[in-house]
mmCIF file of C-alpha atoms and ligand atoms in Angstrom:
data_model
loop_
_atom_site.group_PDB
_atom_site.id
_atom_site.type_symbol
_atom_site.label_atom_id
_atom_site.label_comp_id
_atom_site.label_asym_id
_atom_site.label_seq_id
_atom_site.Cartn_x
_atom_site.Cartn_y
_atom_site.Cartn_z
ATOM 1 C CA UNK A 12 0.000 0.000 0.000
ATOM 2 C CA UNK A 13 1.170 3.194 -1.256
ATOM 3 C CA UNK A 14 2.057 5.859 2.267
ATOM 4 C CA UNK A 15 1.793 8.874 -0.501
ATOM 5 C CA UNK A 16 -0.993 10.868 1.462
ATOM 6 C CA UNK A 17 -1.513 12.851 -2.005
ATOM 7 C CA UNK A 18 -2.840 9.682 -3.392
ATOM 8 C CA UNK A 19 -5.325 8.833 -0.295
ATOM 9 C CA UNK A 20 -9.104 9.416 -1.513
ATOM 10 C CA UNK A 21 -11.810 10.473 1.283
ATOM 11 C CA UNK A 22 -14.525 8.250 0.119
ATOM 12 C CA UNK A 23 -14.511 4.972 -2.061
ATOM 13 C CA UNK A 24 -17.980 4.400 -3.253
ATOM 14 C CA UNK A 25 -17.962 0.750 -4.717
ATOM 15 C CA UNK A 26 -21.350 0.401 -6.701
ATOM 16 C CA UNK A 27 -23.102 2.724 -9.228
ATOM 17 C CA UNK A 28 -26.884 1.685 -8.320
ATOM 18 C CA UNK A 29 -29.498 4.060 -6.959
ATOM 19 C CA UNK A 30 -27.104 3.634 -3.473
ATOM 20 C CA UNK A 31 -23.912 4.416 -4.251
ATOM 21 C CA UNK A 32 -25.493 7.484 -7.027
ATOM 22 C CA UNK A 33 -27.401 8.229 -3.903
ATOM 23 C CA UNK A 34 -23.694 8.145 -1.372
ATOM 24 C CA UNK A 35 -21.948 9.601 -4.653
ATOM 25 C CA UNK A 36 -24.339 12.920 -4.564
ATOM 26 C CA UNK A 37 -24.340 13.448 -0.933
ATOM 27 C CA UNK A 38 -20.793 12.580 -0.730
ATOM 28 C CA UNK A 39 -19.627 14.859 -3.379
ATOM 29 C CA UNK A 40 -21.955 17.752 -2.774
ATOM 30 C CA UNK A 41 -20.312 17.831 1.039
ATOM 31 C CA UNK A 42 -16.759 18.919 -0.541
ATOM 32 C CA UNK A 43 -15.027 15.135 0.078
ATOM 33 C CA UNK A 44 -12.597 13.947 -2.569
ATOM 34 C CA UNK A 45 -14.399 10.666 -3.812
ATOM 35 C CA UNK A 46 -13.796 7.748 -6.498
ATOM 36 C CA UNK A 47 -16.827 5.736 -7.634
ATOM 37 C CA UNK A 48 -15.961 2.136 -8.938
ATOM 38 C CA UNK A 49 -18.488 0.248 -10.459
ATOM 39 C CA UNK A 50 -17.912 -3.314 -11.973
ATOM 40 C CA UNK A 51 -20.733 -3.621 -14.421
ATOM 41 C CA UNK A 52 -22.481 -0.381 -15.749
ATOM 42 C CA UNK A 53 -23.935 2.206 -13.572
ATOM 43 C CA UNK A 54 -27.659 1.432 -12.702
ATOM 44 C CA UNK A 55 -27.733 -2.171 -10.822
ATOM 45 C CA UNK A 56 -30.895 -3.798 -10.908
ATOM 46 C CA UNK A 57 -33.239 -0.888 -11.414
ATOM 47 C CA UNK A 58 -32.070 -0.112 -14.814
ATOM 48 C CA UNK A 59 -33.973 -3.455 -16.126
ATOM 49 C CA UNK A 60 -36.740 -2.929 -14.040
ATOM 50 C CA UNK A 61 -39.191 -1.501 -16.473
ATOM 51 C CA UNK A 62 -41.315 0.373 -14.177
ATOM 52 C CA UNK A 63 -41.239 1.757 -11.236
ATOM 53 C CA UNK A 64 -44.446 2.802 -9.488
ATOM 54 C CA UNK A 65 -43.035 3.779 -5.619
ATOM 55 C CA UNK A 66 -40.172 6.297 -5.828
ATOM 56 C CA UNK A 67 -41.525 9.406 -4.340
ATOM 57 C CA UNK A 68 -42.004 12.182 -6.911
ATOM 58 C CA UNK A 69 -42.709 10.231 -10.041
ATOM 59 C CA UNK A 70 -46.380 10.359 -9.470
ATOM 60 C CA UNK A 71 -47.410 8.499 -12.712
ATOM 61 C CA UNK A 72 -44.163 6.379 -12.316
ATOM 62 C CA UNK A 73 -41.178 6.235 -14.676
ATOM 63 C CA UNK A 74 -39.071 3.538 -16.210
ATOM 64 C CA UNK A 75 -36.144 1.811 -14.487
ATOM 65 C CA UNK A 76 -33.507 3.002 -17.250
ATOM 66 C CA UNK A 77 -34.844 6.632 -17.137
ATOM 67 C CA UNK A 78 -34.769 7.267 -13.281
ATOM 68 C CA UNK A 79 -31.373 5.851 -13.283
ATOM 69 C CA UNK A 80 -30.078 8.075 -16.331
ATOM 70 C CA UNK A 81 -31.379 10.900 -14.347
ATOM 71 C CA UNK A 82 -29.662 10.145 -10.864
ATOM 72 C CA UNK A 83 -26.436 9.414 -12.693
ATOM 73 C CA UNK A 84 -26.977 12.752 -14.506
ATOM 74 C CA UNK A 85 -27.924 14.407 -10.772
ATOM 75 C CA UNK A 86 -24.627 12.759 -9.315
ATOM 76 C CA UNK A 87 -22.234 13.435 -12.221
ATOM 77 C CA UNK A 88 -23.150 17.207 -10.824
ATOM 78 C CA UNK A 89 -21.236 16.896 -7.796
ATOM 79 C CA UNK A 90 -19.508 13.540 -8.429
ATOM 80 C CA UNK A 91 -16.704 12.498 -10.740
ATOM 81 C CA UNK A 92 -17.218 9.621 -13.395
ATOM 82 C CA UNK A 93 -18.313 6.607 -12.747
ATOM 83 C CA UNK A 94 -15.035 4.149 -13.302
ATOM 84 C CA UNK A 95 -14.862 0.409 -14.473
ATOM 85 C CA UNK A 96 -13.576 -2.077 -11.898
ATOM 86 C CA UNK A 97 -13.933 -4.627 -9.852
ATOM 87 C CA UNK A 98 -12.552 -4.637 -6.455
ATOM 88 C CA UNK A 99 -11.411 -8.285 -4.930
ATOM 89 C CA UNK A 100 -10.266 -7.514 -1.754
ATOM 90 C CA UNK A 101 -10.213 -4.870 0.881
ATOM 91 C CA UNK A 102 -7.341 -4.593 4.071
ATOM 92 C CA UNK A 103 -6.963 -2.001 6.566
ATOM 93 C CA UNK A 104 -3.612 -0.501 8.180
ATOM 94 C CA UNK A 105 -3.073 2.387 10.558
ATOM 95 C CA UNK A 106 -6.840 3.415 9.816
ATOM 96 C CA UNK A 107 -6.189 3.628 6.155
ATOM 97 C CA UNK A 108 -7.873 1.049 3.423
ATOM 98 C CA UNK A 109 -6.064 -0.653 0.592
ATOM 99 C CA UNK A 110 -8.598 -1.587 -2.166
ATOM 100 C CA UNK A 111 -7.706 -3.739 -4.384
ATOM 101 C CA UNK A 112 -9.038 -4.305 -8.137
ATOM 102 C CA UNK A 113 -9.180 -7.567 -10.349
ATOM 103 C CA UNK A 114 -6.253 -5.970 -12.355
ATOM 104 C CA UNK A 115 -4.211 -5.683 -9.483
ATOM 105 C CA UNK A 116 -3.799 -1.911 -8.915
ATOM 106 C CA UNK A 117 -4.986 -0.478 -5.462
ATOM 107 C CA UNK A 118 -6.792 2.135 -4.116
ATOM 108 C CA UNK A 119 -6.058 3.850 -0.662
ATOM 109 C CA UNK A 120 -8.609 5.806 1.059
ATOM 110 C CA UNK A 121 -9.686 6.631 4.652
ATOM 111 C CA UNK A 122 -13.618 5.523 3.844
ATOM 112 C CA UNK A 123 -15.399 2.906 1.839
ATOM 113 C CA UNK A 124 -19.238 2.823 1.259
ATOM 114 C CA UNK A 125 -20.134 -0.637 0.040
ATOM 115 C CA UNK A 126 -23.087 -0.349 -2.184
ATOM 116 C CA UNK A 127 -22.483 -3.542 -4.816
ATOM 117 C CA UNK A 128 -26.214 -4.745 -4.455
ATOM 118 C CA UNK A 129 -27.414 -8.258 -5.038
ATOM 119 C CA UNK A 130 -28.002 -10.602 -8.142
ATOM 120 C CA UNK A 131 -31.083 -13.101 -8.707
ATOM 121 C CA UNK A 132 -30.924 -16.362 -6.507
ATOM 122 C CA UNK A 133 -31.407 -19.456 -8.855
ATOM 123 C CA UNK A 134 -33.085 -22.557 -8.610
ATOM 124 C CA UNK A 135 -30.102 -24.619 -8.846
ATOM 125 C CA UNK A 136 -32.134 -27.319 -10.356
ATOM 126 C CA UNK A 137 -30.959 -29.448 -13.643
ATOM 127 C CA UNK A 138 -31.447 -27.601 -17.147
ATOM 128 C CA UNK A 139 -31.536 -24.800 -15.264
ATOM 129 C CA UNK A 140 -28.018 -23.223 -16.416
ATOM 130 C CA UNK A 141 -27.926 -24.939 -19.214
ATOM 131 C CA UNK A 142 -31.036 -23.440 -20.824
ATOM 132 C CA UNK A 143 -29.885 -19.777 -19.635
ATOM 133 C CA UNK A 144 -30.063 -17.974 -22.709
ATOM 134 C CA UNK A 145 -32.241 -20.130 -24.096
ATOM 135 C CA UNK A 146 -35.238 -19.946 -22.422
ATOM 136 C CA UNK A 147 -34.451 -19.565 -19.092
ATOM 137 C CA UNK A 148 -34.030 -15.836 -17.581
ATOM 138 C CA UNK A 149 -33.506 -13.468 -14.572
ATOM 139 C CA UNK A 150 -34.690 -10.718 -16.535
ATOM 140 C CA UNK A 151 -38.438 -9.838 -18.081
ATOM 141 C CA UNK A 152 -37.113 -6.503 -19.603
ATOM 142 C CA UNK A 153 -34.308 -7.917 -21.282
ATOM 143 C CA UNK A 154 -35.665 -11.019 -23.136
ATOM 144 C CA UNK A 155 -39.186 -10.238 -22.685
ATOM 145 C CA UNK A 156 -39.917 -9.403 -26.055
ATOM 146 C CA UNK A 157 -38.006 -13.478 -27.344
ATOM 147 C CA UNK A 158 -41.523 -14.228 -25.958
ATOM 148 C CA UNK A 159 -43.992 -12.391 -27.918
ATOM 149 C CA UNK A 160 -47.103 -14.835 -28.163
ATOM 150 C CA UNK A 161 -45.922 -17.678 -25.987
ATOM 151 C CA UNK A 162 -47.169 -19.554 -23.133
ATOM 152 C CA UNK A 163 -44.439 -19.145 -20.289
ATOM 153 C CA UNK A 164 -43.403 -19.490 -16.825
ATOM 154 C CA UNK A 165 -42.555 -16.898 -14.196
ATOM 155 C CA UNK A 166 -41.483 -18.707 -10.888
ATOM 156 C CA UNK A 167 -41.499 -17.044 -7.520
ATOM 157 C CA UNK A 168 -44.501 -15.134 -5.398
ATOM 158 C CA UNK A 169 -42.823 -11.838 -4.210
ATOM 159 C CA UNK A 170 -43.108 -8.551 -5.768
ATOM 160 C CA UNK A 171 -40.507 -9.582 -8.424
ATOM 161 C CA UNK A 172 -42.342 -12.352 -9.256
ATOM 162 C CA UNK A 173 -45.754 -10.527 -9.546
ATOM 163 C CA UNK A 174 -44.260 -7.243 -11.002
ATOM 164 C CA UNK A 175 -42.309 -8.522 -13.813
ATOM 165 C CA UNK A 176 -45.195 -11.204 -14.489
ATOM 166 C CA UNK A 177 -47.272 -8.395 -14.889
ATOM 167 C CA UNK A 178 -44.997 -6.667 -17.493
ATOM 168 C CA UNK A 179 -44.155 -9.976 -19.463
ATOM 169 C CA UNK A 180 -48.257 -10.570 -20.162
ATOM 170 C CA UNK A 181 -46.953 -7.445 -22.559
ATOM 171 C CA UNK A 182 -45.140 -9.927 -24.656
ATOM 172 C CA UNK A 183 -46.891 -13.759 -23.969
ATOM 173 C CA UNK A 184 -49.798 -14.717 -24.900
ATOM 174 C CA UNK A 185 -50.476 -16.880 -21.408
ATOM 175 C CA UNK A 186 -48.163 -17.236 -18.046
ATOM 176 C CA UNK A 187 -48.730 -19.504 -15.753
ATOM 177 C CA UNK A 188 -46.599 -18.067 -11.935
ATOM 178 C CA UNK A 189 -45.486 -20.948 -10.599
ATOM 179 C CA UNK A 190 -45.378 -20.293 -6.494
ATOM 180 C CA UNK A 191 -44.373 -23.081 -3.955
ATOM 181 C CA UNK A 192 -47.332 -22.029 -1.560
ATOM 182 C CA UNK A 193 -50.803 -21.093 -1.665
ATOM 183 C CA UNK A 194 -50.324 -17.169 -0.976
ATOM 184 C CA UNK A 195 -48.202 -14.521 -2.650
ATOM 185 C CA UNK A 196 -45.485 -12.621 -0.544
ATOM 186 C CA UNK A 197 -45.882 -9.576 -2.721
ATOM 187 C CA UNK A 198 -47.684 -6.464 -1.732
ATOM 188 C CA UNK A 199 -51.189 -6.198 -2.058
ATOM 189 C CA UNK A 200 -51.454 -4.372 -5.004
ATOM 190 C CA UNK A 201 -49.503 -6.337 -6.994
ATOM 191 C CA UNK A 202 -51.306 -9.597 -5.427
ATOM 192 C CA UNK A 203 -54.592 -7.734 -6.995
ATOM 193 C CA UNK A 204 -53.632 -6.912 -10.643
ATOM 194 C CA UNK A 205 -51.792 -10.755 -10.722
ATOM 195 C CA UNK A 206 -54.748 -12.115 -9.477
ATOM 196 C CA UNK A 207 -57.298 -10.067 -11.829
ATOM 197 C CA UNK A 208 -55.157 -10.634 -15.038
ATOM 198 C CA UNK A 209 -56.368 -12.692 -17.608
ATOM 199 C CA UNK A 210 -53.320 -14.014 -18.960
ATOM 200 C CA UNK A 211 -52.024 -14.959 -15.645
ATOM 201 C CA UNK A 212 -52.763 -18.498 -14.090
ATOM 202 C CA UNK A 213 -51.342 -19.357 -10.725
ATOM 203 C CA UNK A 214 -50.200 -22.714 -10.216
ATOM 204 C CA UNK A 215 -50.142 -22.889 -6.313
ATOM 205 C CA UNK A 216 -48.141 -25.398 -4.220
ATOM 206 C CA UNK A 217 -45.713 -26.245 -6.962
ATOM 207 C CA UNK A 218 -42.238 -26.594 -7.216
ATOM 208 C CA UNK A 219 -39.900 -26.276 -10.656
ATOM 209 C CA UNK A 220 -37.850 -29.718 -10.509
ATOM 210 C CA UNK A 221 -36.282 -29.853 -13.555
ATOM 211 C CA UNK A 222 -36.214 -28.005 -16.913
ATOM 212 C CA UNK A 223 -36.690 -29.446 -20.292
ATOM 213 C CA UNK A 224 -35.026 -28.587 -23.142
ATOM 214 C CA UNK A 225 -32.431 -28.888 -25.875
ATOM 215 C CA UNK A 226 -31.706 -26.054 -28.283
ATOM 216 C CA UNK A 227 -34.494 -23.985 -26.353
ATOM 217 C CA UNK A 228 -36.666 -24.668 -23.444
ATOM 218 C CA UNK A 229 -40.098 -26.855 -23.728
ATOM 219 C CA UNK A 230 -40.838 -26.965 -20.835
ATOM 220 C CA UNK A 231 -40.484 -27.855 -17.140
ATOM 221 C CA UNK A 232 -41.814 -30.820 -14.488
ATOM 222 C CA UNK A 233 -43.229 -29.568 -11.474
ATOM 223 C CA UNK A 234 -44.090 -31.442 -8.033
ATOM 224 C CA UNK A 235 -47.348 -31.015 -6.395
ATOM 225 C CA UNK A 236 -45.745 -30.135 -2.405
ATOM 226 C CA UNK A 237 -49.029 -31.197 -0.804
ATOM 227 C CA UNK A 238 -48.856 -34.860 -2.978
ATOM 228 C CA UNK A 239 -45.746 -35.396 -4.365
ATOM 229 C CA UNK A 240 -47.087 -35.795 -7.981
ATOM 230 C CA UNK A 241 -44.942 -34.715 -10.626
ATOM 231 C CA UNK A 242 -46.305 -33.038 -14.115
ATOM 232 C CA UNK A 243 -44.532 -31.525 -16.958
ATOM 233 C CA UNK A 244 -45.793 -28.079 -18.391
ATOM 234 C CA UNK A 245 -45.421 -27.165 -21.410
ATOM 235 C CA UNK A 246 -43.722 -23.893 -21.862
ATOM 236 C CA UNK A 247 -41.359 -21.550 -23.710
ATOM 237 C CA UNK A 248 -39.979 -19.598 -21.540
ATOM 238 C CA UNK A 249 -39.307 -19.884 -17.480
ATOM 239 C CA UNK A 250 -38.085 -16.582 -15.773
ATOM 240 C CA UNK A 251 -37.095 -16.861 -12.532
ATOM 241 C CA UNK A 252 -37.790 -14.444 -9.377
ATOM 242 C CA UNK A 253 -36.966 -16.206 -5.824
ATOM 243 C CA UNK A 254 -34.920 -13.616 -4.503
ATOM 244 C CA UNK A 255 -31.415 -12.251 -4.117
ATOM 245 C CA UNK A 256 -28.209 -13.261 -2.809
ATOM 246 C CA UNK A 257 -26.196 -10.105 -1.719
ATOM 247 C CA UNK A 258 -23.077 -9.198 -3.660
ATOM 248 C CA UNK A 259 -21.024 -9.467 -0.425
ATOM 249 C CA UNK A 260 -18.304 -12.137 -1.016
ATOM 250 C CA UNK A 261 -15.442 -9.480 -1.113
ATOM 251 C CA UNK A 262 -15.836 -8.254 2.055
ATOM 252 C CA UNK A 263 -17.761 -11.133 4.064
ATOM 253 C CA UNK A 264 -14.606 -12.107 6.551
ATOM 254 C CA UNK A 265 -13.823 -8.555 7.333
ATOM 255 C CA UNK A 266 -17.328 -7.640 8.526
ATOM 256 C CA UNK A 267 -20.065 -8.808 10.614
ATOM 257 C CA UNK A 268 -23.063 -9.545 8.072
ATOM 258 C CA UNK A 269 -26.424 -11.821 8.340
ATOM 259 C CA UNK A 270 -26.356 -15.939 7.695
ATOM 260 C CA UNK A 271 -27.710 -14.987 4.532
ATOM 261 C CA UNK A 272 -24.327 -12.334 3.784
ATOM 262 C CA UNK A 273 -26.206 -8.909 4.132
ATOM 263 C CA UNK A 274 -23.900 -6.488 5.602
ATOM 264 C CA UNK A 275 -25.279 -5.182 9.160
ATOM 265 C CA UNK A 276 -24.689 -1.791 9.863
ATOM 266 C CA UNK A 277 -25.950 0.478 12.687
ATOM 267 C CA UNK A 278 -28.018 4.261 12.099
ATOM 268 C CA UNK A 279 -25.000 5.723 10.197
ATOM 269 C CA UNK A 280 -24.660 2.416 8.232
ATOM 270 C CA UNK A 281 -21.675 1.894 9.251
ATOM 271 C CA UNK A 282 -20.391 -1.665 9.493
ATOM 272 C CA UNK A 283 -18.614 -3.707 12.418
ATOM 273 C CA UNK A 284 -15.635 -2.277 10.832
ATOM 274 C CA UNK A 285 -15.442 1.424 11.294
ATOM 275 C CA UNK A 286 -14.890 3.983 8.639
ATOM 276 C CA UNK A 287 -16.443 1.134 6.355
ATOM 277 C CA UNK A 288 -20.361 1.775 5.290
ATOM 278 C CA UNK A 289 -22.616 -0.079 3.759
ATOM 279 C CA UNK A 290 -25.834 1.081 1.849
ATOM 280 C CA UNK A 291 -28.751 -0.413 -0.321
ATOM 281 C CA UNK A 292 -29.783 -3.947 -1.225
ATOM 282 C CA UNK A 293 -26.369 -5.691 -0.258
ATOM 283 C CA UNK A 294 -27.212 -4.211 3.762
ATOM 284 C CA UNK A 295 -29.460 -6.437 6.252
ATOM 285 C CA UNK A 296 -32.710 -4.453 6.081
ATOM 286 C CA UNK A 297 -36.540 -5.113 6.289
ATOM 287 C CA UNK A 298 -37.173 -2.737 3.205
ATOM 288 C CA UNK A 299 -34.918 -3.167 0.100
ATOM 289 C CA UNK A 300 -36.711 -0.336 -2.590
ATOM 290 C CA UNK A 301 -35.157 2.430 -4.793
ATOM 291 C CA UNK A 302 -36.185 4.872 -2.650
ATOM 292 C CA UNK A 303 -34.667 3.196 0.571
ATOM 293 C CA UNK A 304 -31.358 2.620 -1.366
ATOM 294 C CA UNK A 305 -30.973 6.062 -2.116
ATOM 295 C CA UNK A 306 -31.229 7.088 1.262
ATOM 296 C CA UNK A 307 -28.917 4.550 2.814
ATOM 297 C CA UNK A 308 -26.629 6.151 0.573
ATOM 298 C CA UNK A 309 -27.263 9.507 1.579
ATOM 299 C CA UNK A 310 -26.461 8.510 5.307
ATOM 300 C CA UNK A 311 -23.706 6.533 4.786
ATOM 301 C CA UNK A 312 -21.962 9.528 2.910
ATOM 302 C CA UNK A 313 -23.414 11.799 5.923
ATOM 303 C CA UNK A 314 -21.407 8.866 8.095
ATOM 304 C CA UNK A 315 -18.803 8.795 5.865
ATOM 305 C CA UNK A 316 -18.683 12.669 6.323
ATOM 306 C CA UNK A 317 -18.507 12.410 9.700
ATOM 307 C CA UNK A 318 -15.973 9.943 10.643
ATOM 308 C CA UNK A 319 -13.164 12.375 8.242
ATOM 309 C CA UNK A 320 -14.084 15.407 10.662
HETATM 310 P P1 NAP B 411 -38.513 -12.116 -2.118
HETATM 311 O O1 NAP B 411 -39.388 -11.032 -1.606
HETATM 312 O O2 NAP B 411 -37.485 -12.702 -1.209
HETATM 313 O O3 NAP B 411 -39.463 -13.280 -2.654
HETATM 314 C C1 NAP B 411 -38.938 -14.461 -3.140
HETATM 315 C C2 NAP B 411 -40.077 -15.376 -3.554
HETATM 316 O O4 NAP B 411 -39.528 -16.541 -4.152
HETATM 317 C C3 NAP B 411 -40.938 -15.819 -2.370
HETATM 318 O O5 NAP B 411 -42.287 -15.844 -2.739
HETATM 319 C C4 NAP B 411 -40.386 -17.212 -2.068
HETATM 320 O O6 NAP B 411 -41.368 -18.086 -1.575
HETATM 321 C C5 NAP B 411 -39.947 -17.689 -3.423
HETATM 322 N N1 NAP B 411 -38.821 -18.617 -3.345
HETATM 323 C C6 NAP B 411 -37.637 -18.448 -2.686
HETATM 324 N N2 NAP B 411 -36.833 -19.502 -2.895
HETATM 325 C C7 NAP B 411 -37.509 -20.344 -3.697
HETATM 326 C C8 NAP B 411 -37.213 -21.599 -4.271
HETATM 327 N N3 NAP B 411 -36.035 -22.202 -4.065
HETATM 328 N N4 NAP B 411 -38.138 -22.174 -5.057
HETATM 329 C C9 NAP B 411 -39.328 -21.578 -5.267
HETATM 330 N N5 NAP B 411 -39.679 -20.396 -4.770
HETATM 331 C C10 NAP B 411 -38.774 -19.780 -3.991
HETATM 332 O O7 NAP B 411 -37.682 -11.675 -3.427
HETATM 333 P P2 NAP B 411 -38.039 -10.658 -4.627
HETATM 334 O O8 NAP B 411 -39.439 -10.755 -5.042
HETATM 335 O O9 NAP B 411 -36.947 -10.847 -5.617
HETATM 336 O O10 NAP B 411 -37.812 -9.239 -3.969
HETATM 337 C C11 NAP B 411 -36.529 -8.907 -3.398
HETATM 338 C C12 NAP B 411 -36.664 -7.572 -2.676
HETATM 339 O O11 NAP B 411 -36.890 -6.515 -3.607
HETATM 340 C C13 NAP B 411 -37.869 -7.568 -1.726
HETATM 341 O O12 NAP B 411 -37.502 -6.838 -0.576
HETATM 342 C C14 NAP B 411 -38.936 -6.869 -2.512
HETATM 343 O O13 NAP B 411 -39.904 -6.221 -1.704
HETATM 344 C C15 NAP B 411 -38.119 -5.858 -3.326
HETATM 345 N N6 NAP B 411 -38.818 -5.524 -4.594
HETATM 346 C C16 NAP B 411 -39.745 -4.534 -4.575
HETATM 347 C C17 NAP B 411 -40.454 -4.206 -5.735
HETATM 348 C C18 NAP B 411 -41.483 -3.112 -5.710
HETATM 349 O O14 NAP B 411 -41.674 -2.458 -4.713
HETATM 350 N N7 NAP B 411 -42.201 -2.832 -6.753
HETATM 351 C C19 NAP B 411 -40.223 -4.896 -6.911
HETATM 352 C C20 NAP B 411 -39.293 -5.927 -6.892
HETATM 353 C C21 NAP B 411 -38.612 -6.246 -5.728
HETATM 354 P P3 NAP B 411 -42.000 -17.914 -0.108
HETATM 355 O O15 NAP B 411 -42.951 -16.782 -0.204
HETATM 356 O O16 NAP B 411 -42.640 -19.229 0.135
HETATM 357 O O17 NAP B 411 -40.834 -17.658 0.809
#
């Protein structure tokens, strides 16, 4: 690790979703010298949500990719450019943290806000990863539209689940949303307009065992919990919403996080490891939104902030 003070940063953000845009504007706007590192592009999982219905001051809603474009816009006002990396490993000496990046250069800085999000959980069942790409997805905006007059699948029965089931009865002609009890998780709303759609068909009690394909999926056998039974469905498509496993792996011996590998932080969202903060979907939390991303960020940069004073 470099001792060159000129070269020690404030504030590493690590993550270009609604949290760290949301740490990078409150952060930057405060005066402290910040980097903003971001492995993918900037935007996480909102930009391929295609609408979203509950971030304060959108009254008619707005589209994933567009509220993103305009809080990167909004950040890029007070914040430098979002750069390309991925960061593999974080240590701490005399109060001071070496970050270091899949191509092996380091950055030093006296704060870190951890704000790298979470990907989709999968089923881990056979033909699942084989039939990615063909067939089988994570994502309703990106390969909706492969689906245009089919019968699919959507798996899951929590506000992913309903919401992008919703928005793929766009593109297929019938969806059948597989859930492995007999109530939805999601919120009631979204319970409402599954339940009242005529395209959608719940299959309750059912688990995805296996799915069938070769070139392209045909289709997938499910087991009946309460009996056992196993059926295959016929379908085109399965897209797959059971969650999220937090993008934590980095940093998971250095800090105290959840069995599942949220990061717990305190009021400041600060982790067990201090001058280290941790914001958004990747943090233990009852309430993982847009709108409570963004403001994890904003107090972790207050915290961030605050522990430089
Ligand atoms: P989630 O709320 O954790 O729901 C996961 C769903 O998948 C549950 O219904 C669960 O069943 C089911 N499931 C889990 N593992 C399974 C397995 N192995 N096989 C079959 N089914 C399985 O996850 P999510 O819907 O992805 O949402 C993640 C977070 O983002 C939540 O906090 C959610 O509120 C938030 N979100 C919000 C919005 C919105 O506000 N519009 C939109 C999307 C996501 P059980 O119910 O039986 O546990």
């Amino acid at each position: 690790m470099s001792n060159d003070t000129n070269n020690i940063i404030d504030c590493l953000i690590i993550g270009a979703g609604p949290a760290g845009l949301g740490a990078s504007l409150y952060a930057g706007r405060s005066g402290l010298n910040i980097r903003i590192i971001e492995k993918l592009s900037p935007g996480g999982q909102a930009i391929v949500t295609d609408w979203i219905d509950n971030y304060l001051g959108f009254k008619d809603g707005i589209s994933g990719f567009e509220l993103i474009e305009n809080m990167k816009a909004h950040a890029l006002r007070f914040a430098p450019s979002v750069e390309n990396g991925e960061v593999i490993a974080i240590r701490k000496e005399e109060g001071i943290f070496s970050v270091e990046l899949s191509d092996r250069t380091f950055i030093a800085t006296r704060t870190i806000i951890i704000a790298t999000g979470a990907r989709p959980r999968k089923l881990n069942v056979p033909g699942e990863e084989e039939l990615t790409g063909k067939g089988v997805s994570y994502c309703a905006t990106c390969d909706g539209p492969f689906f245009r007059d089919q019968t699919i699948a959507v798996v899951g029965g929590g506000d992913s689940a309903c919401q992008e089931a919703l928005f793929l009865t766009n593109f297929a002609k019938k969806i059948y949303l597989i859930h492995r009890r007999d109530e939805l998780r999601a919120v009631k709303t979204l319970q409402d307009k599954v339940l009242n759609n005529e395209k959608i068909e719940m299959i309750w009690n059912a688990t995805v065992e296996e799915i069938k394909g070769d070139a392209e999926v045909t289709g997938c056998i499910l087991k009946d919990t309460k009996t056992g039974e196993l059926r295959e469905l016929k379908v085109g498509g399965v897209f797959i919403f059971i969650g999220i496993i937090p993008n934590t792996e980095f940093i998971r011996r250095l800090i105290k996080t959840d069995d599942l590998g949220f990061i717990i932080t305190d009021d400041w969202m600060e982790t067990s490891l201090e001058g280290l903060f941790a914001a958004g979907d990747c943090r233990a939390k009852n309430l993982r939104q847009v709108i409570t991303a963004v403001s994890d960020g904003a107090i972790a940069a207050y915290g961030a902030k605050h522990r430089l004073i």
